[in-house]
XYZ file of C-alpha atoms in Angstrom:
569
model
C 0.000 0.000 0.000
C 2.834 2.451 0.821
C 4.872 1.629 -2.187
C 1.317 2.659 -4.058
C 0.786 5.753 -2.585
C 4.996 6.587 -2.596
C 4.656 5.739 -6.736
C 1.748 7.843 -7.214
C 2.927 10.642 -5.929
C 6.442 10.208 -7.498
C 4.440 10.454 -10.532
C 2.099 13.385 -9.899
C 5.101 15.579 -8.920
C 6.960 14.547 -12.457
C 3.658 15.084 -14.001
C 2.960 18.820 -12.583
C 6.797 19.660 -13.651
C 5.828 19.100 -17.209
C 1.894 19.406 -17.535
C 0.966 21.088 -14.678
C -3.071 21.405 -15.561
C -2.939 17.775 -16.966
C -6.385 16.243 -14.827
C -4.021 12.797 -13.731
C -2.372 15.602 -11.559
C -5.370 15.846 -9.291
C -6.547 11.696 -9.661
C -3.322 10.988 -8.819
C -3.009 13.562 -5.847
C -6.231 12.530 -4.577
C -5.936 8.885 -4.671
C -2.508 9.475 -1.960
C -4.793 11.772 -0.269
C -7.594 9.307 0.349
C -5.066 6.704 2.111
C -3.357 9.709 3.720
C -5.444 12.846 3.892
C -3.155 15.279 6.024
C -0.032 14.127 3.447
C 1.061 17.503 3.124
C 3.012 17.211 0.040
C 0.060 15.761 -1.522
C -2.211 18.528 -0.429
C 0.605 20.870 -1.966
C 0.489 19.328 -5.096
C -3.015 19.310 -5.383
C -3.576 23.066 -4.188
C -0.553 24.118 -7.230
C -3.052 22.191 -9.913
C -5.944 23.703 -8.887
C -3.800 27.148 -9.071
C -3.039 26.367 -12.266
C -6.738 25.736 -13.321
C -7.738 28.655 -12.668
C -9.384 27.343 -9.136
C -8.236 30.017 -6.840
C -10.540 29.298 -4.140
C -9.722 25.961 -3.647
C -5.759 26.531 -3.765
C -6.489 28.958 -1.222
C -7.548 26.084 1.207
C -5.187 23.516 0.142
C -2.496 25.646 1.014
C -3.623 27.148 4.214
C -4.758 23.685 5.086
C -0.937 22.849 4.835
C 0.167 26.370 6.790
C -1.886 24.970 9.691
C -0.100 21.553 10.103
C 3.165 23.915 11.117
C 5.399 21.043 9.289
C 8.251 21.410 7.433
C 6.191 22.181 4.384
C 5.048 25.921 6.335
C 7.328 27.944 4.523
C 6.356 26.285 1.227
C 2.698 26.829 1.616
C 3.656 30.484 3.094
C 5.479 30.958 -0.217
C 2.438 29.442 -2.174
C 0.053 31.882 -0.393
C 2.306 34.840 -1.453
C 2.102 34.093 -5.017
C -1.641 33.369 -5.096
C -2.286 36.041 -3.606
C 0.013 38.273 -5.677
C -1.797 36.802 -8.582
C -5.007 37.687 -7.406
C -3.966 41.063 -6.293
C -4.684 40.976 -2.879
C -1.434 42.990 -2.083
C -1.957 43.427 1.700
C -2.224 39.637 1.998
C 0.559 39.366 -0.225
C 2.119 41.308 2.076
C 1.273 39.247 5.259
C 2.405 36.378 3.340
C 5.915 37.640 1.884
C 6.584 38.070 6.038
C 5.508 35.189 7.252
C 8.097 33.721 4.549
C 10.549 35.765 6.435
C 9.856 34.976 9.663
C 10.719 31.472 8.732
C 13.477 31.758 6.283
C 16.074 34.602 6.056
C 18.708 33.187 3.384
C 17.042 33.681 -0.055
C 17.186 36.613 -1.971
C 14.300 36.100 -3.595
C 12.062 36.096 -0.759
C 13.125 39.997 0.109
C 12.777 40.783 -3.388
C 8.829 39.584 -3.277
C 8.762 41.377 -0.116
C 9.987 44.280 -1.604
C 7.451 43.935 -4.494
C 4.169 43.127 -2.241
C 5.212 46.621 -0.072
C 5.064 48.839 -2.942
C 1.748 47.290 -3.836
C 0.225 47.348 -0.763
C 0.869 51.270 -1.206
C 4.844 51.647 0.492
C 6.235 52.524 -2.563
C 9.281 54.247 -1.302
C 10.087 51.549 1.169
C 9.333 48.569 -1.445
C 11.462 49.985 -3.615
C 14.501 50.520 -1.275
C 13.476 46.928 -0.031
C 14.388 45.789 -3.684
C 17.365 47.823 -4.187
C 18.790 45.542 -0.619
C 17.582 42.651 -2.016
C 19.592 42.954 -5.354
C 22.577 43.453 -2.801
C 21.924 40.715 -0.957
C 21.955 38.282 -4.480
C 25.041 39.949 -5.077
C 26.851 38.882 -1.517
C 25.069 35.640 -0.964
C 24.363 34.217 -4.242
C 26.557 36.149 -7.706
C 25.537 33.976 -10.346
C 21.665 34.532 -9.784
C 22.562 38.296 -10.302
C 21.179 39.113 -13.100
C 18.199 37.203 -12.526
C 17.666 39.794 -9.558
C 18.227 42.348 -11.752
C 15.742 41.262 -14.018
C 13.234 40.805 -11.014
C 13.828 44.318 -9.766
C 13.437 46.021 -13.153
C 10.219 43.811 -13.563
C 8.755 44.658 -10.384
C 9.486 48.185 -10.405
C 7.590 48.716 -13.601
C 4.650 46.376 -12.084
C 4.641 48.832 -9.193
C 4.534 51.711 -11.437
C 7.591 53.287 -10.544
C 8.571 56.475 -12.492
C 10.752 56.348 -15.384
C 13.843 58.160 -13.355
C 13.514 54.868 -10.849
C 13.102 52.655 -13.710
C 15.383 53.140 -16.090
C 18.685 52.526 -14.038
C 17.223 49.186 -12.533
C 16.512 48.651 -16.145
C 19.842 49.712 -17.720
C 21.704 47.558 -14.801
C 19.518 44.278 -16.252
C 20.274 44.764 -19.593
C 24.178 44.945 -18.873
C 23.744 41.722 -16.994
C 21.682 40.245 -19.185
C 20.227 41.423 -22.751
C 17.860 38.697 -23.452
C 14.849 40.127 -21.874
C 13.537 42.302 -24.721
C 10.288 43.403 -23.285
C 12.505 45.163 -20.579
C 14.860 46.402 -23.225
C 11.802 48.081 -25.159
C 9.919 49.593 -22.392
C 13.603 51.401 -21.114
C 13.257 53.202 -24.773
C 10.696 54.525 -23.957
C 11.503 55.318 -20.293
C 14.145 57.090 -22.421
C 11.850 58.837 -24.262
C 10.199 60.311 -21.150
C 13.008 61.796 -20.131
C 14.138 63.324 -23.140
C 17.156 61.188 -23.983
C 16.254 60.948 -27.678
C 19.481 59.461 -28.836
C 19.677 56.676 -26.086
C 16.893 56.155 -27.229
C 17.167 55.904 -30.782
C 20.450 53.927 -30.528
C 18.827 50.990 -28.005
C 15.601 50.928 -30.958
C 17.821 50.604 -33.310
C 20.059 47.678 -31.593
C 16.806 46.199 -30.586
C 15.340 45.976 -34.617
C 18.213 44.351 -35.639
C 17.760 41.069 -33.296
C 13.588 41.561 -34.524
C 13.115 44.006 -37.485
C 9.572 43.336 -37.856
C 8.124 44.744 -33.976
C 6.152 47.731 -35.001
C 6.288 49.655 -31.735
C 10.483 49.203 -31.764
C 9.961 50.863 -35.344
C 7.743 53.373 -33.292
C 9.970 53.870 -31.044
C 12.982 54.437 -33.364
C 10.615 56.785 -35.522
C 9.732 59.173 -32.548
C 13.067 59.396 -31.440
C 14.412 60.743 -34.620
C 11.304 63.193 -34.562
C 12.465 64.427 -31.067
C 15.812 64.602 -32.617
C 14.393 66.920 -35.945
C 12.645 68.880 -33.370
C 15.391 69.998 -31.096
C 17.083 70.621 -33.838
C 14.724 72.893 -35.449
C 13.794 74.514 -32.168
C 17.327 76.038 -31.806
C 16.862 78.435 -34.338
C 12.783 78.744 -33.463
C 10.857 79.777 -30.573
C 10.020 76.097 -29.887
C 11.596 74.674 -26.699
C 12.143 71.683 -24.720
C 9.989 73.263 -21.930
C 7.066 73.478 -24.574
C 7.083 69.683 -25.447
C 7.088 68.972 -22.018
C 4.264 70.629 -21.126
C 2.147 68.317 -23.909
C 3.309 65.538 -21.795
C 2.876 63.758 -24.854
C 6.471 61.150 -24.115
C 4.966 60.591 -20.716
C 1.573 59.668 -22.128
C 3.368 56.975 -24.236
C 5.742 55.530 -21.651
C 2.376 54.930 -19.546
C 0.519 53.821 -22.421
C 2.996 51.258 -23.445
C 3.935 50.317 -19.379
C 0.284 49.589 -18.703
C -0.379 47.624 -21.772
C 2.264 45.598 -20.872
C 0.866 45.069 -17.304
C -3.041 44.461 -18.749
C -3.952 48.236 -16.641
C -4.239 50.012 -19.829
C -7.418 51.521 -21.072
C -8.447 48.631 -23.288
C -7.965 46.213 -20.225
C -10.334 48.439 -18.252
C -13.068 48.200 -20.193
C -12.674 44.721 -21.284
C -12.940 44.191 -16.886
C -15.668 46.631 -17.208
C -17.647 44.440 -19.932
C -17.711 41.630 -17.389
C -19.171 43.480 -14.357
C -20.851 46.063 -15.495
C -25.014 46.458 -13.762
C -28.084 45.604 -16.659
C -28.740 49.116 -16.137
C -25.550 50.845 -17.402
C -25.289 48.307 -20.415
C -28.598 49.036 -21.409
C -27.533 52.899 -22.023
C -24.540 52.248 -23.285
C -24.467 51.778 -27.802
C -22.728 49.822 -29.811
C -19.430 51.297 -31.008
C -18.737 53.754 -33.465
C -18.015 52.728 -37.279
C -14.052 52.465 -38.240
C -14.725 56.271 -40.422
C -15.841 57.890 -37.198
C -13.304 56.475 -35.091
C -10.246 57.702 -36.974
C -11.715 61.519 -37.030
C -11.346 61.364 -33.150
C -8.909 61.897 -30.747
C -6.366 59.243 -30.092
C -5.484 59.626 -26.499
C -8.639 57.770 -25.381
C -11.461 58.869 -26.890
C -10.865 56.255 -29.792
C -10.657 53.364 -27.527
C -13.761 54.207 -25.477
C -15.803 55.134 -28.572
C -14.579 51.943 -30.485
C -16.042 49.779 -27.611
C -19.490 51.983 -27.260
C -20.509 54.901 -29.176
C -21.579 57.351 -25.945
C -24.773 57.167 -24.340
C -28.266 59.020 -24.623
C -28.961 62.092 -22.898
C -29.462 62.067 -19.084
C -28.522 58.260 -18.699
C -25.091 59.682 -16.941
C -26.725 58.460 -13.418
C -26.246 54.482 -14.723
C -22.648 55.575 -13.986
C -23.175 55.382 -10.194
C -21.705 58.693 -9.297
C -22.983 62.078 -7.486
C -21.930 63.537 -11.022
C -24.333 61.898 -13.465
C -21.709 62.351 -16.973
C -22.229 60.248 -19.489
C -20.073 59.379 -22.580
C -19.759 61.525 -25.689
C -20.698 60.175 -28.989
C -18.624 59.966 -32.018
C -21.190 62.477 -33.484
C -21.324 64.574 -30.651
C -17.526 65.059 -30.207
C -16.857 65.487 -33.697
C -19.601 68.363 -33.869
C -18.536 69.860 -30.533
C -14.831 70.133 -31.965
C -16.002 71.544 -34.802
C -17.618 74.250 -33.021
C -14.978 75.138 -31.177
C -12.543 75.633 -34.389
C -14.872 77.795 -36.044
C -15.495 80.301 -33.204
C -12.283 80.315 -30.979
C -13.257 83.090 -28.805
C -16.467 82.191 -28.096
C -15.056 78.704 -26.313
C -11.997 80.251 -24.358
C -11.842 77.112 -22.224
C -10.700 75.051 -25.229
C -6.999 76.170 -25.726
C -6.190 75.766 -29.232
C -2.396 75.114 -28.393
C -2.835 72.288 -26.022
C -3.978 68.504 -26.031
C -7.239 67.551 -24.996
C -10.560 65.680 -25.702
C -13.313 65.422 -24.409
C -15.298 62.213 -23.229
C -17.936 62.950 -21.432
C -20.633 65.156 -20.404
C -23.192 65.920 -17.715
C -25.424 67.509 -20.278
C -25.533 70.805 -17.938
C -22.426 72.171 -19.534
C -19.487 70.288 -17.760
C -17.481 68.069 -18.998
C -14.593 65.027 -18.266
C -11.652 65.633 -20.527
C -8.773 64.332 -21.295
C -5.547 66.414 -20.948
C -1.724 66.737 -21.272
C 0.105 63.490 -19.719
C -3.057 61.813 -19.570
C -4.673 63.064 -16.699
C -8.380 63.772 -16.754
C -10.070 66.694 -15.522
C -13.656 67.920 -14.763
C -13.988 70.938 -17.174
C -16.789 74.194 -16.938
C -17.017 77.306 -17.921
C -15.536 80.220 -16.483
C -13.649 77.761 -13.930
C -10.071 76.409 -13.529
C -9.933 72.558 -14.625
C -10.406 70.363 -11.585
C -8.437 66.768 -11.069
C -10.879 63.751 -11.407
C -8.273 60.771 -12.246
C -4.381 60.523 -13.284
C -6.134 58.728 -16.477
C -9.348 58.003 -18.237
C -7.807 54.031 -17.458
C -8.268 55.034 -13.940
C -11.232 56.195 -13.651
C -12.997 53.231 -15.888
C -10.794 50.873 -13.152
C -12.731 52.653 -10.642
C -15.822 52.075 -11.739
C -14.625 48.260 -12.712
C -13.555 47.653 -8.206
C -17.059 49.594 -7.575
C -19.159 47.098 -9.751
C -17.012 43.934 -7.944
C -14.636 43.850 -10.244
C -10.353 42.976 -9.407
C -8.361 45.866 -9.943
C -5.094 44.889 -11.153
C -3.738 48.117 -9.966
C -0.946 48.769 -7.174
C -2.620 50.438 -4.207
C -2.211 54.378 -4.129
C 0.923 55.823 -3.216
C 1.178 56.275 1.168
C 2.684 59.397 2.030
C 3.768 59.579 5.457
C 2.528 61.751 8.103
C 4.697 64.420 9.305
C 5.505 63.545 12.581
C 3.813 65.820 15.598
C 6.776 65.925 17.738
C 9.409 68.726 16.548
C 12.217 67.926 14.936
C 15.294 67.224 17.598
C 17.702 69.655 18.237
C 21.789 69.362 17.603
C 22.767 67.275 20.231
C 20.075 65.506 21.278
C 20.280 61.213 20.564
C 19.043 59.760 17.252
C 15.659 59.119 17.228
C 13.807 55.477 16.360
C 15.146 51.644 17.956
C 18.708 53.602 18.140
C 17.240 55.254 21.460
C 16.572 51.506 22.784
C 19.987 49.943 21.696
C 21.736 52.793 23.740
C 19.701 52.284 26.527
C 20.796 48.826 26.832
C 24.660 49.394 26.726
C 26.505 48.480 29.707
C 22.841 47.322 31.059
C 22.758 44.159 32.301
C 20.424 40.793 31.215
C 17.858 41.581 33.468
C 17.569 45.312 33.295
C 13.981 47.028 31.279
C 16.211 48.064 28.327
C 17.543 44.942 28.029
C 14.371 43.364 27.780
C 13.000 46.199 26.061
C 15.508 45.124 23.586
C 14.647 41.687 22.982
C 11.082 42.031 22.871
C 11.641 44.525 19.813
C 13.691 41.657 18.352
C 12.938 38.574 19.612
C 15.075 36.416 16.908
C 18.489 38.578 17.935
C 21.105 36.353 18.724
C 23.367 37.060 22.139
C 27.142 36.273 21.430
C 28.752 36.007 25.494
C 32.074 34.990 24.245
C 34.521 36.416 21.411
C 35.311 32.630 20.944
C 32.000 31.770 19.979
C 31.217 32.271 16.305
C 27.760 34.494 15.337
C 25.054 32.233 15.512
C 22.318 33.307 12.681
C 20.073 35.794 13.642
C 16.017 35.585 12.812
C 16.033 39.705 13.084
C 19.597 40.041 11.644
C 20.697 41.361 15.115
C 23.193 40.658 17.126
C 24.008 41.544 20.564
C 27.345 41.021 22.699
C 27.568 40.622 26.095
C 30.387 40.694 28.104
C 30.004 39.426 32.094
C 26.766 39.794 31.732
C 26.772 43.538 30.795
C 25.578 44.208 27.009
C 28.707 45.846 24.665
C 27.349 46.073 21.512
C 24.452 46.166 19.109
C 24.727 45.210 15.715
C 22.269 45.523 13.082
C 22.287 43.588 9.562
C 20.269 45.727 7.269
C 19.284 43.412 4.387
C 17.855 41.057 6.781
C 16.248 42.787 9.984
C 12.449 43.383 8.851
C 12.468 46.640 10.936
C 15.662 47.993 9.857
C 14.157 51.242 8.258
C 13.111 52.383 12.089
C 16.190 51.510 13.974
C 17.054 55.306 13.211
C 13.532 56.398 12.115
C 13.823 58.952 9.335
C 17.165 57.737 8.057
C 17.279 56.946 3.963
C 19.243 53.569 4.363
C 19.550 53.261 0.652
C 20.706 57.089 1.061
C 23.921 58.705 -0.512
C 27.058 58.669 2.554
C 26.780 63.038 2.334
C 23.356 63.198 2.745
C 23.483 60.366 5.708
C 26.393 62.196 7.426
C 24.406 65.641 6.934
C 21.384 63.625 8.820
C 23.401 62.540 11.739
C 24.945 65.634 12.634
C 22.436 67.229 12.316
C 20.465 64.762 15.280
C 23.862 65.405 17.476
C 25.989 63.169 16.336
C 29.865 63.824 15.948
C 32.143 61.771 13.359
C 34.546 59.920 15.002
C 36.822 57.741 12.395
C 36.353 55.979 9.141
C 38.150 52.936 8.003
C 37.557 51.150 4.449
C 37.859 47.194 4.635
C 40.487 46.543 1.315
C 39.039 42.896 1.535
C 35.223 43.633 0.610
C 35.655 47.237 -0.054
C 32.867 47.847 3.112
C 33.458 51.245 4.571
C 33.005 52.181 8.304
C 32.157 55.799 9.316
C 32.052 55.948 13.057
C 30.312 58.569 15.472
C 30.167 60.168 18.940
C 26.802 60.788 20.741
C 24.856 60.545 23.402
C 28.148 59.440 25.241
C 27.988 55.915 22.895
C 29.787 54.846 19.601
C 27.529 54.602 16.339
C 28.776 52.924 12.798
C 27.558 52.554 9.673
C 28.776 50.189 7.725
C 28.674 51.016 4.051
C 28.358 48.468 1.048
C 27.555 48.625 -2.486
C 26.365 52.142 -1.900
C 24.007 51.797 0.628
C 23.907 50.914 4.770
C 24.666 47.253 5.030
C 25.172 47.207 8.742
C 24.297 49.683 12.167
C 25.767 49.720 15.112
C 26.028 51.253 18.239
C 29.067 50.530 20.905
C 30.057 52.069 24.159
C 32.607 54.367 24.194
């Protein structure tokens, strides 16, 4: 009987490597399960078919099923949990997931680098992305050859977290040293390029990139516009025509988003293909067919062409199917097509309509206000006599809207979390670093059984206590370490890449930060530079400081903070 179920799930685990939906996967998972029903790697199996399939429910339970047996499958199922629900952008349970990984495991990069992804979106951009940044570091001290497979991660997840084309493009640039096979990265970087107005970087990676495929039409695109940047800032040296005045179309930013969100299925055509699926009765009742192929190519191409080519507007006064305080409805071929021409033949009469500037509008609350498209994308609630006012950073974001109110998965990374100014004022010179740095101090020279020691280790419980200089580090769960010396504590040391609280042991402090604008922060909390040593073996530079009567170092590494510490003096 054992040799059965042993050979049958041999077999189901070659099978999944090869055909992972195949349906002997799951008879073959479920026969071992019916002689031994808590068989964790069985119910693992299982729960990565039914992934597969398409069944994320029931994945869902097989793996937390697995989670609860605590066996040496946790971090497995942890990991599985993390990816499903990634996929199904849940990001704040992605979140919960990527550090319950950590909490179990320390060692891989990979498992920082998805932590780093699921922060940025769950909304901590900033931190997600310095999280990634530490986690290419860590590839690069603990594992070199997967290197530029990190690199290729990080380039891939900053785009998925829509970082901006100035974070983008050197994670991007740094892949395609490493590693030049990923075209999809290479492509999107020329147009990152394009968005920040480095036409012949541009031009020159386009053209590299059409000689390994010389039939892609937006690499032709891509070479096309550069050159067209290139005869324009040309031209404009001799004309009134500047730099500042393409900007301001933000018509280079529009098509780094465009082509960065169709890549990512968050463009406008993905919106209203989710919208088609959840939309009420009652809004698809008002809503016509789409316009004819002659109508479509007199309109704008920013967005009204996409949204007319799915429905040609909606009858007056049916703007309330919408759902909103605001009842607009969309614009008709017709209707835009007549409005513009209104416009153009009495300029003055229609101030609001610039004739120098992009915009078009969509739709219309029949009371004279409008939703319009504008430069970079951004749309805009539009009346008369009145300054435009924000409604969406996209017409793709507000249909995504609507898409999450009607039920719908958004595919999109949570807004942006800007952190609260803090109430306290800032410290004076002199006064201790703020953050965990306050608690490590307070436990120097304090002995095992004093508050700040235990302060101390119930902010990290996984440190590791080192009571002999003979005794080799043990690993730490928290990546820190503390040394104690007859029973008095010496120093606290502080791994960066792998303590999950690292960004608040000195709260405020850029850890990914350039070494002037770190030593500008310290002194300016009251700290007083001390010495500096570089290590010739690793190249690791130490910068050490007075305060608060105590010894702090940072250790520096690949240009950021790899290690903290604080000693007594």
């Amino acid at each position: 009987m054992n040799d059965t179920v042993e050979r049958d799930l041999d077999l189901a685990w070659e099978l999944i490597a090869a055909q992972p939906a195949h349906p002997k996967v799951a008879e073959l998972a479920l026969r071992v399960l019916a002689a031994q029903p808590e068989r964790s790697s069985a119910l693992m199996l299982l729960g990565n078919h039914r992934r597969v399939c398409g069944e994320a429910d029931e994945a869902r339970r097989l793996f937390l099923r697995v989670a609860g047996q605590r066996d040496t499958w946790f971090t497995m199922a942890a990991r599985a949990l993390r990816q499903l629900e990634s996929a199904e952008h849940d990001h704040d349970e992605a979140l919960r997931w990527a550090r319950t990984v950590l909490g179990e495991s320390h060692e891989n990069w990979d498992d920082w680098m998805k932590l780093g992804s699921a922060q940025a979106l769950s909304g901590a951009h900033e931190e997600g992305w310095r999280q990634l940044d530490e986690a290419v570091a860590l590839c690069a001290r603990t594992a070199p050859d997967d290197l530029p497979k990190a690199l290729a991660k990080r380039a891939e997840y900053l785009l998925g977290s829509f970082a901006p084309p100035e974070r983008f493009a050197p994670a991007a640039e740094e892949a395609i040293r490493a590693d030049a096979a990923d075209s999809w990265v290479a492509m999107v970087l020329g147009y990152a390029y394009l968005a920040q107005y480095r036409f012949d970087d541009a031009e020159q990676l386009g053209l590299r990139l059409l000689r390994e495929d010389p039939t892609d039409d937006l690499l032709r695109s891509l070479v096309e516009t550069a050159r067209s940047m290139l005869r324009i800032v040309e031209k404009a040296r001799g004309d009134d025509i500047t730099l500042d005045d393409i900007r301001r179309t933000g018509a280079l930013e529009m098509a780094w988003r465009q082509l960065r969100d169709q890549k990512l299925g968050t463009d406008l055509a993905s919106a209203l293909t989710a919208l088609e699926a959840v939309m009420p009765d009652e809004l698809r009742a008002t809503l016509r067919p789409g316009a004819t192929p002659s109508e479509l190519t007199k309109v704008g191409a920013m967005v009204a062409e996409d949204l007319l080519a799915r429905h040609d507007g909606q009858p007056p006064g049916s703007g309330a199917a919408w759902g909103q305080a605001e009842p607009f409805r969309l614009l008709s071929a017709a209707e835009i097509l007549a409005m513009d021409a209104e416009i153009e033949a009495d300029r003055a009469a229609h101030p609001g309509w610039p004739e120098n500037e992009l915009w078009e509008q969509v739709m219309t609350d029949d009371a004279g206000t409008y939703l319009v498209a504008v430069a970079f994308g951004a749309l805009v609630r539009r009346r008369p006599g009145q300054p435009d006012e924000p409604v969406a950073d996209s017409m793709a974001d507000w249909i995504w809207d609507r898409v999450a109110d009607f039920g719908g998965r958004d595919p999109r990374p949570a807004p942006r979390k800007i952190e609260e100014p803090s109430a306290d004022p800032p410290p004076a010179p002199g006064t201790p670093l703020t953050g965990v740095i306050v608690t490590m101090c307070a436990a120097l020279g304090a002995p095992e059984d004093s508050a700040a020691y235990a302060e101390l280790r119930e902010l990290f419980p996984g440190s590791t206590v080192r009571r002999s200089e003979l005794v080799p580090d043990e690993p730490s769960v928290d990546g820190v370490y503390l040394e104690a010396l007859d029973g008095l504590v010496t120093r606290v040391s502080v791994d960066v890449a792998r303590c999950p609280s690292a960004d608040r042991v000195i709260s405020g402090l850029d850890l990914g930060g350039h070494r002037g604008s770190v030593d500008a922060y310290v002194r300016a909390h009251g700290a007083v530079p001390h010495n500096s040593w570089v290590n010739r073996a690793n190249g690791e530079a130490t910068v050490v400081y007075d305060f608060a009567g105590n010894r702090l170092g940072l250790v520096w590494a690949d240009g950021s903070i790899a290690r903290i510490f604080v000693t007594g003096a």
